[in-house]
Coordinates of C-alpha atoms and ligand atoms in Angstrom, one line a residue:
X14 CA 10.2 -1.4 9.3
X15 CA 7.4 -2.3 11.2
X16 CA 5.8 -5.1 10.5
X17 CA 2.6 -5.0 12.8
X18 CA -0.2 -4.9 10.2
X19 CA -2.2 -1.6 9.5
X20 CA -5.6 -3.4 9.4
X21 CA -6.8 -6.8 10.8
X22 CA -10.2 -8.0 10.4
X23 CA -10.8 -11.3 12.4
X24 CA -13.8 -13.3 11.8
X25 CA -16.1 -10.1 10.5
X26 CA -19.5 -11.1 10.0
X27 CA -22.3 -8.5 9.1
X28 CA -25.8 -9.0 8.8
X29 CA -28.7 -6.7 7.8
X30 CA -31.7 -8.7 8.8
X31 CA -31.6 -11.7 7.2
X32 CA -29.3 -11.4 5.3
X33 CA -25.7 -11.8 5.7
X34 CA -23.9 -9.7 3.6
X35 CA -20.4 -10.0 5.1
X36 CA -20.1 -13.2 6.0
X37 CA -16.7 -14.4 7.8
X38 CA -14.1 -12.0 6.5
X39 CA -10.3 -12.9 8.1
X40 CA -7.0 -10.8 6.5
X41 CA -4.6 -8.5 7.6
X42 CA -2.8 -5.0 5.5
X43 CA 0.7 -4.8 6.3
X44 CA 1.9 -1.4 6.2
X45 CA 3.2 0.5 2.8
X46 CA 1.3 -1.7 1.1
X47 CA -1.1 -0.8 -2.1
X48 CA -4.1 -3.2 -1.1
X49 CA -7.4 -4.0 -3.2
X50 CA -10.4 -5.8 -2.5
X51 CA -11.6 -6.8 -6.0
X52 CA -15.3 -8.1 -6.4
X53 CA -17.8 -7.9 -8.5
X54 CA -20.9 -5.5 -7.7
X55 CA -22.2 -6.8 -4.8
X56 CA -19.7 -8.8 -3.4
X57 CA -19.7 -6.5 -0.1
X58 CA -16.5 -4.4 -0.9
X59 CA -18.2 -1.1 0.1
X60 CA -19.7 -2.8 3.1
X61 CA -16.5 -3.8 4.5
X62 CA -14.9 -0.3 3.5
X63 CA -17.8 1.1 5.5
X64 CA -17.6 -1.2 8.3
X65 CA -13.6 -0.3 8.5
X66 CA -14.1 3.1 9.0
X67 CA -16.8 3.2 11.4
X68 CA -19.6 4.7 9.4
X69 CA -21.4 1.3 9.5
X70 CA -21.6 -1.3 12.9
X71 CA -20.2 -5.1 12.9
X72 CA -22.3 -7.7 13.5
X73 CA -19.7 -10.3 14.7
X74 CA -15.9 -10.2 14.6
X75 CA -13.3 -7.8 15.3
X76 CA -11.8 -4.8 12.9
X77 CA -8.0 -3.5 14.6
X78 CA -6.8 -0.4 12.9
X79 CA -3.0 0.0 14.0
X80 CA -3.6 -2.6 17.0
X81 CA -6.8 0.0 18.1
X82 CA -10.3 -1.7 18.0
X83 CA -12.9 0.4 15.4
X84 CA -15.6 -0.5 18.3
X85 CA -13.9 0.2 21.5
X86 CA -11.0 2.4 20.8
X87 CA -13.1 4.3 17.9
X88 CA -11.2 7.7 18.3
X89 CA -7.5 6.0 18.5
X90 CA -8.6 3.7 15.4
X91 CA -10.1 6.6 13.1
X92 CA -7.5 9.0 13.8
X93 CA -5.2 6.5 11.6
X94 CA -7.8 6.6 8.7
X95 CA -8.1 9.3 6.0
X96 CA -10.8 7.5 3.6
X97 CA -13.2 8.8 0.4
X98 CA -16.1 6.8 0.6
X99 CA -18.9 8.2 -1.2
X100 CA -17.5 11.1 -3.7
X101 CA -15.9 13.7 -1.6
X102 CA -17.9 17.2 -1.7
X103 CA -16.2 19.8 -3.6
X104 CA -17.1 23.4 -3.8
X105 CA -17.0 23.7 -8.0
X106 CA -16.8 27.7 -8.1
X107 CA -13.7 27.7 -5.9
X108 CA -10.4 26.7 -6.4
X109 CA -8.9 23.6 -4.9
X110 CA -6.7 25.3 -2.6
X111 CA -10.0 27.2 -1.4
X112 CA -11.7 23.8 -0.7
X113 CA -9.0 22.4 1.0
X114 CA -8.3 25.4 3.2
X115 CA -12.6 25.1 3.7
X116 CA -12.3 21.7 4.8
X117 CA -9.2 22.3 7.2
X118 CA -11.3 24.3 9.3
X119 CA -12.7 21.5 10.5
X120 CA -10.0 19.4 11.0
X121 CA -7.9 20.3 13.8
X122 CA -3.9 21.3 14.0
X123 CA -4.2 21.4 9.6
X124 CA -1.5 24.3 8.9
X125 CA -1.0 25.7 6.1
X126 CA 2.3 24.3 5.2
X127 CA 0.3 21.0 5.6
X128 CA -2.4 22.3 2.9
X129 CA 1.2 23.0 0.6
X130 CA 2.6 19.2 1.7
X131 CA -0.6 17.3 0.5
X132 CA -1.1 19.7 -2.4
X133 CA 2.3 18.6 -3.5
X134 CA 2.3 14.8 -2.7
X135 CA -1.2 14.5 -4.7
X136 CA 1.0 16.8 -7.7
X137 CA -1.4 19.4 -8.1
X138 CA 0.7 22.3 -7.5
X139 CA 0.6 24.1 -10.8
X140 CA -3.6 23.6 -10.8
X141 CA -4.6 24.1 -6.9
X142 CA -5.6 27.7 -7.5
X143 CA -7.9 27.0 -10.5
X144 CA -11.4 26.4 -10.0
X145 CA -12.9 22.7 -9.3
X146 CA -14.9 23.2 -12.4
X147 CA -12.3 23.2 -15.0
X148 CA -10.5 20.3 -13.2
X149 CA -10.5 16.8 -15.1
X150 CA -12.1 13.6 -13.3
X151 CA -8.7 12.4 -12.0
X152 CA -7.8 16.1 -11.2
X153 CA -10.8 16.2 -8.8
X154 CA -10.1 12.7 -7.4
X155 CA -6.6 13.6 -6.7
X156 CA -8.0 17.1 -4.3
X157 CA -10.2 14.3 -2.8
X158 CA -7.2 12.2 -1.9
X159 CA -5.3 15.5 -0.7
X160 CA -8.4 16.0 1.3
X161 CA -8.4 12.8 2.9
X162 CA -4.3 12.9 3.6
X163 CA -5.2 16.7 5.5
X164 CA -4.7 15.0 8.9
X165 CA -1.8 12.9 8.0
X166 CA -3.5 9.3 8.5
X167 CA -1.6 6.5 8.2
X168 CA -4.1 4.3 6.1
X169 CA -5.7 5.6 3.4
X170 CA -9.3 4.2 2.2
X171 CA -10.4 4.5 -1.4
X172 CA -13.6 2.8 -2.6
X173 CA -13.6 2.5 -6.2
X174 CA -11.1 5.2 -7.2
X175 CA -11.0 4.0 -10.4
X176 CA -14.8 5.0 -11.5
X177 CA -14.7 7.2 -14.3
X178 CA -11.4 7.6 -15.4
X179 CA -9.7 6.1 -18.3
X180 CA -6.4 4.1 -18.3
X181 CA -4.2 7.3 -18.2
X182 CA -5.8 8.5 -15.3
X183 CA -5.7 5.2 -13.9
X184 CA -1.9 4.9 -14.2
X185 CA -2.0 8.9 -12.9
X186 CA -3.5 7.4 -10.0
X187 CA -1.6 4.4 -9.3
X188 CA 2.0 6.8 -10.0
X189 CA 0.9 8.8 -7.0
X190 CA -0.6 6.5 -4.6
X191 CA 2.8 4.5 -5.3
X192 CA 4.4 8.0 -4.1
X193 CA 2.7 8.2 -1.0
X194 CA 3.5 4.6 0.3
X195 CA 7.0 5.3 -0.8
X196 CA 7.2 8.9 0.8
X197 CA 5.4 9.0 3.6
X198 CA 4.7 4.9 4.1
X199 CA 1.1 5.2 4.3
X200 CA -0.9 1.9 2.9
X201 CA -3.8 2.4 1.0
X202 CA -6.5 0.2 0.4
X203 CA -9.0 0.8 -2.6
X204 CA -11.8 -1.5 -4.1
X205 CA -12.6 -1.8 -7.6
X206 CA -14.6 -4.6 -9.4
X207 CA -12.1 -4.5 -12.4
X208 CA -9.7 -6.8 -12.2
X209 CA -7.5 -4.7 -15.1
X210 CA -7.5 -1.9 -12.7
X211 CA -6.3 -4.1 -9.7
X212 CA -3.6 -5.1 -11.6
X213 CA -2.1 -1.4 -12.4
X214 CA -2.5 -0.7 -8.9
X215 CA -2.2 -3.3 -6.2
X216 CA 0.1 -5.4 -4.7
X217 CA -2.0 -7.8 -3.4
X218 CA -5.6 -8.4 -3.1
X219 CA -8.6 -9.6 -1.5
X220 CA -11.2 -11.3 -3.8
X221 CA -14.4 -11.2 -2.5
X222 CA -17.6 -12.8 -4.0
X223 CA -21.4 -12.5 -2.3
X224 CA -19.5 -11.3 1.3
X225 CA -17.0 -14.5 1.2
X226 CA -13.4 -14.2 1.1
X227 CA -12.3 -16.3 -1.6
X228 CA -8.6 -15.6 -1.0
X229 CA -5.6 -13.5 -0.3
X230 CA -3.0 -13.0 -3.2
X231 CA -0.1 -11.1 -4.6
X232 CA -1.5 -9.4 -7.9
X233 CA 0.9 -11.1 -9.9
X234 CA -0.3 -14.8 -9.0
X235 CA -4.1 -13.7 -10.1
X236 CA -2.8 -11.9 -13.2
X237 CA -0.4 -14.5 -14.4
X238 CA -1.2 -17.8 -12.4
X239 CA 0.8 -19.9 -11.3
X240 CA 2.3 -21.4 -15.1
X241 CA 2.6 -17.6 -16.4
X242 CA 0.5 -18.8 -19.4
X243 CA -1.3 -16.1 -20.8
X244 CA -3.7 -15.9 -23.8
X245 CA -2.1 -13.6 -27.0
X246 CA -4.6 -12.8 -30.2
X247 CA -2.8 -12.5 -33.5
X248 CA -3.8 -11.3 -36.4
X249 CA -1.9 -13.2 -38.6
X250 CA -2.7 -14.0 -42.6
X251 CA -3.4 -16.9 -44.2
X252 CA -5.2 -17.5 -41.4
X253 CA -5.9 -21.5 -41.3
X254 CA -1.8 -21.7 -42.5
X255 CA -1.1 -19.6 -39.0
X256 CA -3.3 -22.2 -36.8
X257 CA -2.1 -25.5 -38.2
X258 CA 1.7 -24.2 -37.6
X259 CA 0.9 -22.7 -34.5
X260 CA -1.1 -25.7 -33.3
X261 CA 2.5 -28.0 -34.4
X262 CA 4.2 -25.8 -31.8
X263 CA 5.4 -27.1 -27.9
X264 CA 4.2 -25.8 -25.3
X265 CA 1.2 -24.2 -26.7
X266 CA -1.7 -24.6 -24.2
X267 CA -4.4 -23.7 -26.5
X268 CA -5.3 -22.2 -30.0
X269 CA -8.4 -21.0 -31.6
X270 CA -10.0 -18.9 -33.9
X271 CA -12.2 -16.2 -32.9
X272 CA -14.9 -14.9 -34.5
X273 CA -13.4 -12.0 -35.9
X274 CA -10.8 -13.8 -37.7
X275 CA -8.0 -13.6 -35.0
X276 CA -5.9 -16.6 -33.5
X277 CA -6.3 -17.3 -29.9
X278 CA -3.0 -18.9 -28.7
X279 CA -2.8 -19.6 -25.1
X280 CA 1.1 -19.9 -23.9
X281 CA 4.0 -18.6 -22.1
X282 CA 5.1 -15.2 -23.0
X283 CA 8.9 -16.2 -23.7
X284 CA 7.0 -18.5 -27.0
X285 CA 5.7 -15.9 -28.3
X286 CA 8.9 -14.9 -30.2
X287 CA 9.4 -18.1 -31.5
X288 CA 6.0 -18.1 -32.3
X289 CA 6.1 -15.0 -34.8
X290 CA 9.5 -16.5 -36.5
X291 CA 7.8 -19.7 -37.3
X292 CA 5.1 -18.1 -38.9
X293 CA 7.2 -15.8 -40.7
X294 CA 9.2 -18.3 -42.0
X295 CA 6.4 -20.4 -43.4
X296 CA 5.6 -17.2 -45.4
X297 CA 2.5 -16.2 -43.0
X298 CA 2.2 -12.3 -43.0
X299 CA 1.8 -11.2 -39.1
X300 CA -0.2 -7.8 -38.3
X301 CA -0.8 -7.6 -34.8
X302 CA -0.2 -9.6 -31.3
X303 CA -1.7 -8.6 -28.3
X304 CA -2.2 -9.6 -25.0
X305 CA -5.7 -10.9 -24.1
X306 CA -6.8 -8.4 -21.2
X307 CA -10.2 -10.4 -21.2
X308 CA -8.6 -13.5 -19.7
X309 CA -7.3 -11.4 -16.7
X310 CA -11.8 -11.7 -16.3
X311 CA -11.6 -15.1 -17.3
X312 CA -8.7 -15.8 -14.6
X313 CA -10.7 -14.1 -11.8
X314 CA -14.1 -16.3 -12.6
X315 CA -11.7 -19.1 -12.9
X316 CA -10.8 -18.0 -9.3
X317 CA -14.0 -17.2 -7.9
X318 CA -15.8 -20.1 -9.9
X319 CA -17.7 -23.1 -8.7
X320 CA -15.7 -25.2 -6.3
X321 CA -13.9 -22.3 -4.3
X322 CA -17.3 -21.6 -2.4
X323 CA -19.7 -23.5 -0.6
Ligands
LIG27 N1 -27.8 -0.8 4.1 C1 -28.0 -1.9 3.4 N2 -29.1 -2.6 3.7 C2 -29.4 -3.8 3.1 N3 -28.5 -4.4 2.2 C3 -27.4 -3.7 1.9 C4 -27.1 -2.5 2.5 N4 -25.9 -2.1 2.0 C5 -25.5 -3.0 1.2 N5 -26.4 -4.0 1.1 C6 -26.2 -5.3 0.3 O1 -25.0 -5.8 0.6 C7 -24.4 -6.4 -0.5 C8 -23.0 -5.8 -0.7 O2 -23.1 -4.5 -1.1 P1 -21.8 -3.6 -1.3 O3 -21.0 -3.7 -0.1 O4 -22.3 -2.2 -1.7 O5 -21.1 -4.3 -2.5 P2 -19.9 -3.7 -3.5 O6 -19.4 -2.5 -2.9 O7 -18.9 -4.8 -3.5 O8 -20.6 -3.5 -4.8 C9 -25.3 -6.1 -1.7 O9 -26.1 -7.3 -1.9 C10 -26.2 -5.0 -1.2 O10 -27.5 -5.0 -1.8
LIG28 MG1 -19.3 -0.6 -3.7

């Protein structure tokens, strides 16, 4: 295994006139990693994506792709990078395998037992000879990311994969860019501004919030924090008999009502069982529990709240 990280940015600063709009950024990607930035719109995700793979200059600081400097060793760096910055062109009236074979010609060394490889590791075998057009959303994202593999990088760059497709195609895409770091050990970095998306995908972030790093963390410590609480709604009936019992119960963090008539309770996920029997056995019918996705959001403001930044 080697450890040397994939990506280190030291001290990147970038500024567009006045403004600074990447202000300070220090972090590193070790390799086989599934990496996100996660910020809001704005936050400079994009900019930094850009600023990675050379298609925008740095102000101050340092970006090292596999030890090789983006500024001063541009060709070593890039050759490590396969990225989809701004939606990939696609050809719509011919078939994926067409557009790939199109875009090889301009890649050097690309065989065609290549065009098969990346064709299969992106799983589009049994669709690569239809046309673009009658591909679905994720279907064309995945002939972008067999696209970008075409040269066999060893970092690949995704800026807001996620856009546009709905959770299946979300968990499509995380299922195959876990393949690739497993298969071929390529990290991938992409940038969303949803925290629920990081958290099907990543294994650790960076949070950024107007060009600041806020921090560094494994996906799991943002999702569950650090006491594992987590916020469940029940639907539960009497309703005021549910929240006086509930409210008599340890290690219960917090419980409210919501406006739509459901119970907020706020606890460790190994309560929630004995949560249910108690209200079962005080004759409270139960028709739902689910987890709270929203406080994932809640979590991340928590995060990137007052107090973290100057
Ligand atoms: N070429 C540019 N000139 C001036 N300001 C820019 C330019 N590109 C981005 N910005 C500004 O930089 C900030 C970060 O933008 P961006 O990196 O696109 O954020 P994100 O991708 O996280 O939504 C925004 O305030 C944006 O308006
Ligand atoms: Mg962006």
């Amino acid at each position: 295994m080697n450890n040397k990280p994939v990506i280190s940015l030291m001290n990147v600063t970038k500024r567009i006139g006045r403004n600074t709009i990447i202000d300070d950024l220090t972090f590193e990607v070790p390799q086989g990693e599934i990496f996100g930035f996660l910020g809001p719109n704005g936050a400079g995700k994009t900019t930094t994506i850009r600023m990675i793979v050379g298609l925008m200059s740095i102000t101050e600081g340092q970006i090292l792709i596999k030890g090789k400097n983006i500024k001063t060793e541009f060709e070593q760096a890039i050759r490590h990078v396969g990225a989809i910055v701004e939606s990939p062109e696609m050809y719509k009236y011919l078939s994926g395998y067409h557009n790939l074979i199109h875009y090889a010609r301009m890649v050097p060394g690309v065989t065609k037992e290549r065009i098969d490889e990346v064709v299969s590791l992106v799983k589009l075998e049994n669709r690569i000879h239809d046309k673009v057009k009658k591909y679905s959303l994720g279907m064309r994202q995945r002939l972008g990311v067999a696209q970008a593999l075409l040269h066999r990088p060893s970092l690949l760059i995704l800026d807001e994969p996620t856009n546009g497709l709905d959770p299946a195609g979300i968990r499509e895409l995380r299922d195959y860019l876990r393949h690739l770091t497993h298969t071929e050990g390529i990290t991938v970095v992409v940038s969303s501004h949803l925290l629920s998306e990081m958290e099907l995908m990543c294994d650790r972030v960076a949070i950024l919030q107007q060009g600041k790093l806020v921090d560094v963390m494994p996906i799991e410590r943002l999702t569950h924090g650090n006491d594992q609480a987590q916020t469940y709604q029940i639907k539960a009936k009497p309703l005021e008999l549910a929240l006086s019992t509930i409210k008599q119960m340890e290690e219960v963090l917090e419980v409210k009502l919501t406006q739509d008539a459901h119970i907020e309770v706020t606890t460790r996920e190994e309560r929630i069982p004995d949560i249910l029997v108690e209200l079962m056995q005080n004759n409270i019918r139960i028709y739902g529990v689910q987890m709270v996705l929203q406080s994932l959001e809640e979590r991340f403001l928590e995060i990137t709240g007052a107090g973290q930044i100057g």
